[in-house]
PDB file of C-alpha atoms in Angstrom:
ATOM      1  CA  MET S   1      14.448  10.500  -0.770  1.00 86.00           C
ATOM      2  CA  LYS S   2      13.811  12.268   2.508  1.00 90.00           C
ATOM      3  CA  ARG S   3      11.113  10.864   4.770  1.00 90.00           C
ATOM      4  CA  LEU S   4       8.923  13.959   4.745  1.00 92.00           C
ATOM      5  CA  LYS S   5       8.966  14.094   0.958  1.00 94.00           C
ATOM      6  CA  PHE S   6       8.129  10.381   0.895  1.00 94.00           C
ATOM      7  CA  ILE S   7       5.151  10.907   3.204  1.00 94.00           C
ATOM      8  CA  TYR S   8       3.931  13.878   1.141  1.00 96.00           C
ATOM      9  CA  LEU S   9       4.043  11.751  -2.019  1.00 96.00           C
ATOM     10  CA  ALA S  10       3.021   8.306  -0.755  1.00 95.00           C
ATOM     11  CA  ALA S  11       0.056   9.291   1.419  1.00 95.00           C
ATOM     12  CA  PRO S  12      -1.980  11.005  -1.334  1.00 96.00           C
ATOM     13  CA  LEU S  13      -1.028   8.313  -3.847  1.00 96.00           C
ATOM     14  CA  THR S  14      -2.204   5.589  -1.483  1.00 95.00           C
ATOM     15  CA  VAL S  15      -5.521   7.296  -0.855  1.00 95.00           C
ATOM     16  CA  ALA S  16      -5.940   7.980  -4.572  1.00 96.00           C
ATOM     17  CA  LEU S  17      -5.177   4.359  -5.482  1.00 94.00           C
ATOM     18  CA  ASN S  18      -7.821   3.120  -3.079  1.00 92.00           C
ATOM     19  CA  ALA S  19     -10.488   5.737  -3.838  1.00 92.00           C
ATOM     20  CA  ILE S  20     -10.340   7.221  -7.345  1.00 93.00           C
ATOM     21  CA  PRO S  21     -10.570   4.049  -9.496  1.00 92.00           C
ATOM     22  CA  CYS S  22     -13.743   3.004  -7.635  1.00 88.00           C
ATOM     23  CA  MET S  23     -15.514   6.049  -9.057  1.00 91.00           C
ATOM     24  CA  LEU S  24     -14.810   5.141 -12.690  1.00 89.00           C
ATOM     25  CA  GLY S  25     -16.073   2.614 -15.216  1.00 84.00           C
ATOM     26  CA  ASP S  26     -14.429  -0.726 -15.926  1.00 78.00           C
ATOM     27  CA  VAL S  27     -11.811   0.312 -18.500  1.00 87.00           C
ATOM     28  CA  TRP S  28     -10.947   3.639 -16.903  1.00 91.00           C
ATOM     29  CA  ARG S  29     -10.859   1.948 -13.521  1.00 91.00           C
ATOM     30  CA  LEU S  30      -8.055  -0.328 -14.680  1.00 93.00           C
ATOM     31  CA  VAL S  31      -6.143   2.408 -16.470  1.00 94.00           C
ATOM     32  CA  THR S  32      -6.305   4.741 -13.484  1.00 95.00           C
ATOM     33  CA  ALA S  33      -5.483   1.980 -10.993  1.00 95.00           C
ATOM     34  CA  ILE S  34      -2.433   0.881 -12.992  1.00 95.00           C
ATOM     35  CA  ALA S  35      -1.163   4.457 -13.385  1.00 97.00           C
ATOM     36  CA  LEU S  36      -1.594   5.241  -9.674  1.00 97.00           C
ATOM     37  CA  ALA S  37      -0.093   1.891  -8.665  1.00 96.00           C
ATOM     38  CA  LEU S  38       2.992   2.507 -10.793  1.00 97.00           C
ATOM     39  CA  ALA S  39       3.437   5.964  -9.277  1.00 97.00           C
ATOM     40  CA  LEU S  40       3.089   4.608  -5.729  1.00 97.00           C
ATOM     41  CA  TRP S  41       5.419   1.714  -6.478  1.00 97.00           C
ATOM     42  CA  ALA S  42       8.073   4.099  -7.830  1.00 97.00           C
ATOM     43  CA  VAL S  43       7.899   6.326  -4.737  1.00 97.00           C
ATOM     44  CA  MET S  44       8.030   3.311  -2.421  1.00 96.00           C
ATOM     45  CA  TRP S  45      10.905   1.729  -4.355  1.00 96.00           C
ATOM     46  CA  VAL S  46      13.024   4.891  -4.259  1.00 95.00           C
ATOM     47  CA  ARG S  47      12.461   5.312  -0.513  1.00 95.00           C
ATOM     48  CA  LEU S  48      13.325   1.688   0.263  1.00 94.00           C
ATOM     49  CA  TYR S  49      16.367   1.852  -1.984  1.00 93.00           C
ATOM     50  CA  HIS S  50      17.779   4.939  -0.270  1.00 91.00           C
ATOM     51  CA  THR S  51      17.096   3.890   3.325  1.00 89.00           C
ATOM     52  CA  SER S  52      18.169   0.223   3.072  1.00 85.00           C
ATOM     53  CA  LYS S  53      15.603  -0.702   5.753  1.00 84.00           C
ATOM     54  CA  LEU S  54      14.065  -3.298   3.445  1.00 91.00           C
ATOM     55  CA  ARG S  55      14.967  -4.619   0.021  1.00 93.00           C
ATOM     56  CA  PRO S  56      13.459  -2.380  -2.694  1.00 94.00           C
ATOM     57  CA  GLU S  57      11.872  -5.400  -4.396  1.00 95.00           C
ATOM     58  CA  TYR S  58       9.330  -5.558  -1.587  1.00 95.00           C
ATOM     59  CA  ALA S  59       7.872  -2.219  -2.740  1.00 95.00           C
ATOM     60  CA  VAL S  60       5.536  -4.157  -5.018  1.00 96.00           C
ATOM     61  CA  LEU S  61       3.726  -5.510  -1.952  1.00 96.00           C
ATOM     62  CA  ALA S  62       2.468  -2.002  -1.218  1.00 95.00           C
ATOM     63  CA  ILE S  63       0.375  -1.952  -4.408  1.00 95.00           C
ATOM     64  CA  VAL S  64      -0.645  -5.587  -4.954  1.00 95.00           C
ATOM     65  CA  PRO S  65      -3.756  -5.727  -2.697  1.00 93.00           C
ATOM     66  CA  ALA S  66      -5.386  -2.582  -4.077  1.00 93.00           C
ATOM     67  CA  LEU S  67      -4.494  -3.452  -7.662  1.00 92.00           C
ATOM     68  CA  CYS S  68      -5.906  -6.974  -7.277  1.00 89.00           C
ATOM     69  CA  PHE S  69      -9.125  -5.533  -5.883  1.00 89.00           C
ATOM     70  CA  HIS S  70      -9.563  -3.168  -8.823  1.00 89.00           C
ATOM     71  CA  VAL S  71      -8.839  -5.925 -11.342  1.00 88.00           C
ATOM     72  CA  LEU S  72     -11.377  -8.233  -9.682  1.00 86.00           C
ATOM     73  CA  GLN S  73     -13.988  -5.485  -9.634  1.00 85.00           C
ATOM     74  CA  SER S  74     -13.488  -4.708 -13.307  1.00 85.00           C
ATOM     75  CA  ILE S  75     -13.712  -8.288 -14.636  1.00 83.00           C
ATOM     76  CA  GLY S  76     -17.294  -8.721 -13.532  1.00 77.00           C
ATOM     77  CA  PRO S  77     -19.222 -10.202 -10.632  1.00 77.00           C
ATOM     78  CA  GLU S  78     -19.492 -13.706 -12.111  1.00 77.00           C
ATOM     79  CA  TYR S  79     -15.702 -14.116 -12.173  1.00 76.00           C
ATOM     80  CA  ALA S  80     -15.050 -12.187  -8.972  1.00 75.00           C
ATOM     81  CA  ALA S  81     -17.390 -14.520  -7.062  1.00 76.00           C
ATOM     82  CA  THR S  82     -14.699 -17.197  -7.277  1.00 73.00           C
ATOM     83  CA  PHE S  83     -12.491 -15.128  -5.007  1.00 78.00           C
ATOM     84  CA  THR S  84     -14.981 -14.863  -2.147  1.00 80.00           C
ATOM     85  CA  THR S  85     -13.992 -18.212  -0.651  1.00 81.00           C
ATOM     86  CA  PRO S  86     -12.375 -18.157   2.808  1.00 84.00           C
ATOM     87  CA  GLY S  87      -8.974 -19.163   1.457  1.00 85.00           C
ATOM     88  CA  TRP S  88      -8.803 -16.249  -0.953  1.00 86.00           C
ATOM     89  CA  GLN S  89     -10.126 -13.863   1.676  1.00 87.00           C
ATOM     90  CA  ASN S  90      -7.394 -14.953   4.095  1.00 89.00           C
ATOM     91  CA  PHE S  91      -4.806 -14.465   1.351  1.00 91.00           C
ATOM     92  CA  ASN S  92      -6.238 -10.987   0.735  1.00 90.00           C
ATOM     93  CA  PHE S  93      -5.870 -10.219   4.450  1.00 93.00           C
ATOM     94  CA  PHE S  94      -2.212 -11.248   4.427  1.00 95.00           C
ATOM     95  CA  LEU S  95      -1.612  -9.147   1.322  1.00 94.00           C
ATOM     96  CA  TRP S  96      -2.951  -6.104   3.160  1.00 95.00           C
ATOM     97  CA  LEU S  97      -0.771  -6.933   6.183  1.00 97.00           C
ATOM     98  CA  ALA S  98       2.245  -7.100   3.882  1.00 97.00           C
ATOM     99  CA  ALA S  99       1.338  -3.714   2.388  1.00 96.00           C
ATOM    100  CA  ILE S 100       1.084  -2.217   5.878  1.00 97.00           C
ATOM    101  CA  PHE S 101       4.432  -3.750   6.890  1.00 97.00           C
ATOM    102  CA  VAL S 102       6.259  -2.460   3.805  1.00 96.00           C
ATOM    103  CA  THR S 103       4.817   1.032   4.208  1.00 96.00           C
ATOM    104  CA  ILE S 104       5.832   1.200   7.870  1.00 95.00           C
ATOM    105  CA  ARG S 105       9.337  -0.035   7.060  1.00 94.00           C
ATOM    106  CA  ALA S 106       9.616   2.648   4.391  1.00 94.00           C
ATOM    107  CA  MET S 107       8.752   5.301   6.982  1.00 92.00           C
ATOM    108  CA  LEU S 108      11.588   4.326   9.302  1.00 90.00           C
ATOM    109  CA  PRO S 109      14.003   7.242   9.579  1.00 88.00           C
ATOM    110  CA  ALA S 110      17.372   7.085   7.862  1.00 84.00           C
ATOM    111  CA  LYS S 111      20.521   7.809   9.828  1.00 81.00           C
ATOM    112  CA  ASP S 112      20.617  11.462   8.821  1.00 82.00           C
ATOM    113  CA  GLU S 113      16.884  12.084   9.384  1.00 82.00           C
ATOM    114  CA  TYR S 114      16.519  11.258  13.075  1.00 77.00           C
ATOM    115  CA  SER S 115      19.196  10.469  15.602  1.00 77.00           C
ATOM    116  CA  GLY S 116      17.191   9.748  18.760  1.00 78.00           C
ATOM    117  CA  ARG S 117      15.352   6.677  19.930  1.00 82.00           C
ATOM    118  CA  LEU S 118      12.674   5.323  17.628  1.00 80.00           C
ATOM    119  CA  ALA S 119      10.191   5.329  20.525  1.00 79.00           C
ATOM    120  CA  ALA S 120      10.504   9.123  20.669  1.00 84.00           C
ATOM    121  CA  ASP S 121      10.100   9.708  16.928  1.00 84.00           C
ATOM    122  CA  SER S 122       6.653  11.293  16.803  1.00 89.00           C
ATOM    123  CA  VAL S 123       6.442  11.310  12.991  1.00 90.00           C
ATOM    124  CA  PHE S 124       7.091   7.579  12.788  1.00 91.00           C
ATOM    125  CA  ILE S 125       4.654   6.755  15.589  1.00 93.00           C
ATOM    126  CA  PHE S 126       1.860   8.936  14.190  1.00 95.00           C
ATOM    127  CA  MET S 127       2.276   7.744  10.601  1.00 94.00           C
ATOM    128  CA  SER S 128       2.490   4.095  11.721  1.00 95.00           C
ATOM    129  CA  ILE S 129      -0.810   4.391  13.563  1.00 96.00           C
ATOM    130  CA  ILE S 130      -2.444   6.042  10.560  1.00 96.00           C
ATOM    131  CA  THR S 131      -1.005   3.395   8.224  1.00 96.00           C
ATOM    132  CA  VAL S 132      -2.285   0.493  10.322  1.00 97.00           C
ATOM    133  CA  VAL S 133      -5.764   1.959  10.734  1.00 96.00           C
ATOM    134  CA  TYR S 134      -6.028   2.916   7.065  1.00 95.00           C
ATOM    135  CA  GLY S 135      -4.708  -0.472   5.897  1.00 94.00           C
ATOM    136  CA  ILE S 136      -7.195  -2.399   8.024  1.00 94.00           C
ATOM    137  CA  SER S 137      -9.969  -0.106   6.820  1.00 94.00           C
ATOM    138  CA  CYS S 138      -9.002  -0.780   3.206  1.00 91.00           C
ATOM    139  CA  TRP S 139      -8.918  -4.522   3.856  1.00 90.00           C
ATOM    140  CA  ALA S 140     -12.347  -4.411   5.477  1.00 90.00           C
ATOM    141  CA  THR S 141     -13.730  -2.455   2.540  1.00 86.00           C
ATOM    142  CA  THR S 142     -12.292  -4.819  -0.065  1.00 79.00           C
ATOM    143  CA  HIS S 143     -13.393  -7.804   2.019  1.00 73.00           C
ATOM    144  CA  THR S 144     -17.024  -6.727   1.983  1.00 69.00           C
ATOM    145  CA  LEU S 145     -17.102  -5.640  -1.669  1.00 65.00           C
ATOM    146  CA  LEU S 146     -15.658  -8.812  -3.198  1.00 57.00           C
TER     147      LEU S 146
END
């Protein structure tokens, strides 16, 4: 999968996974979150498989934090309160860092996509900045809502 096609597919899926299920009720929230997570995982897996920058099995880390958040929100506040302890919140932070890392590794150019220095690759630099800012924003949002 070419990098531009990956960005055109993964960026809207990531935003949809983090935004759309929050607007729905408990059952539809889970159904929508699982469907969007599977679509994002498939896109991430194919990109990692074709670029060999990271093992494709790590693609699951791109969806775990958002999917965990939606599951915790749908089971009810009395059960979700268990996961507001500092240990779980730190684990949630590291899950979001892993998602950011996997997404950035997936955006690295393949050999036939860019031949110059990585420091001069404007697409990679711009998308990495957006990914880091968006990932930290998502973590902060899930941190305050749990």
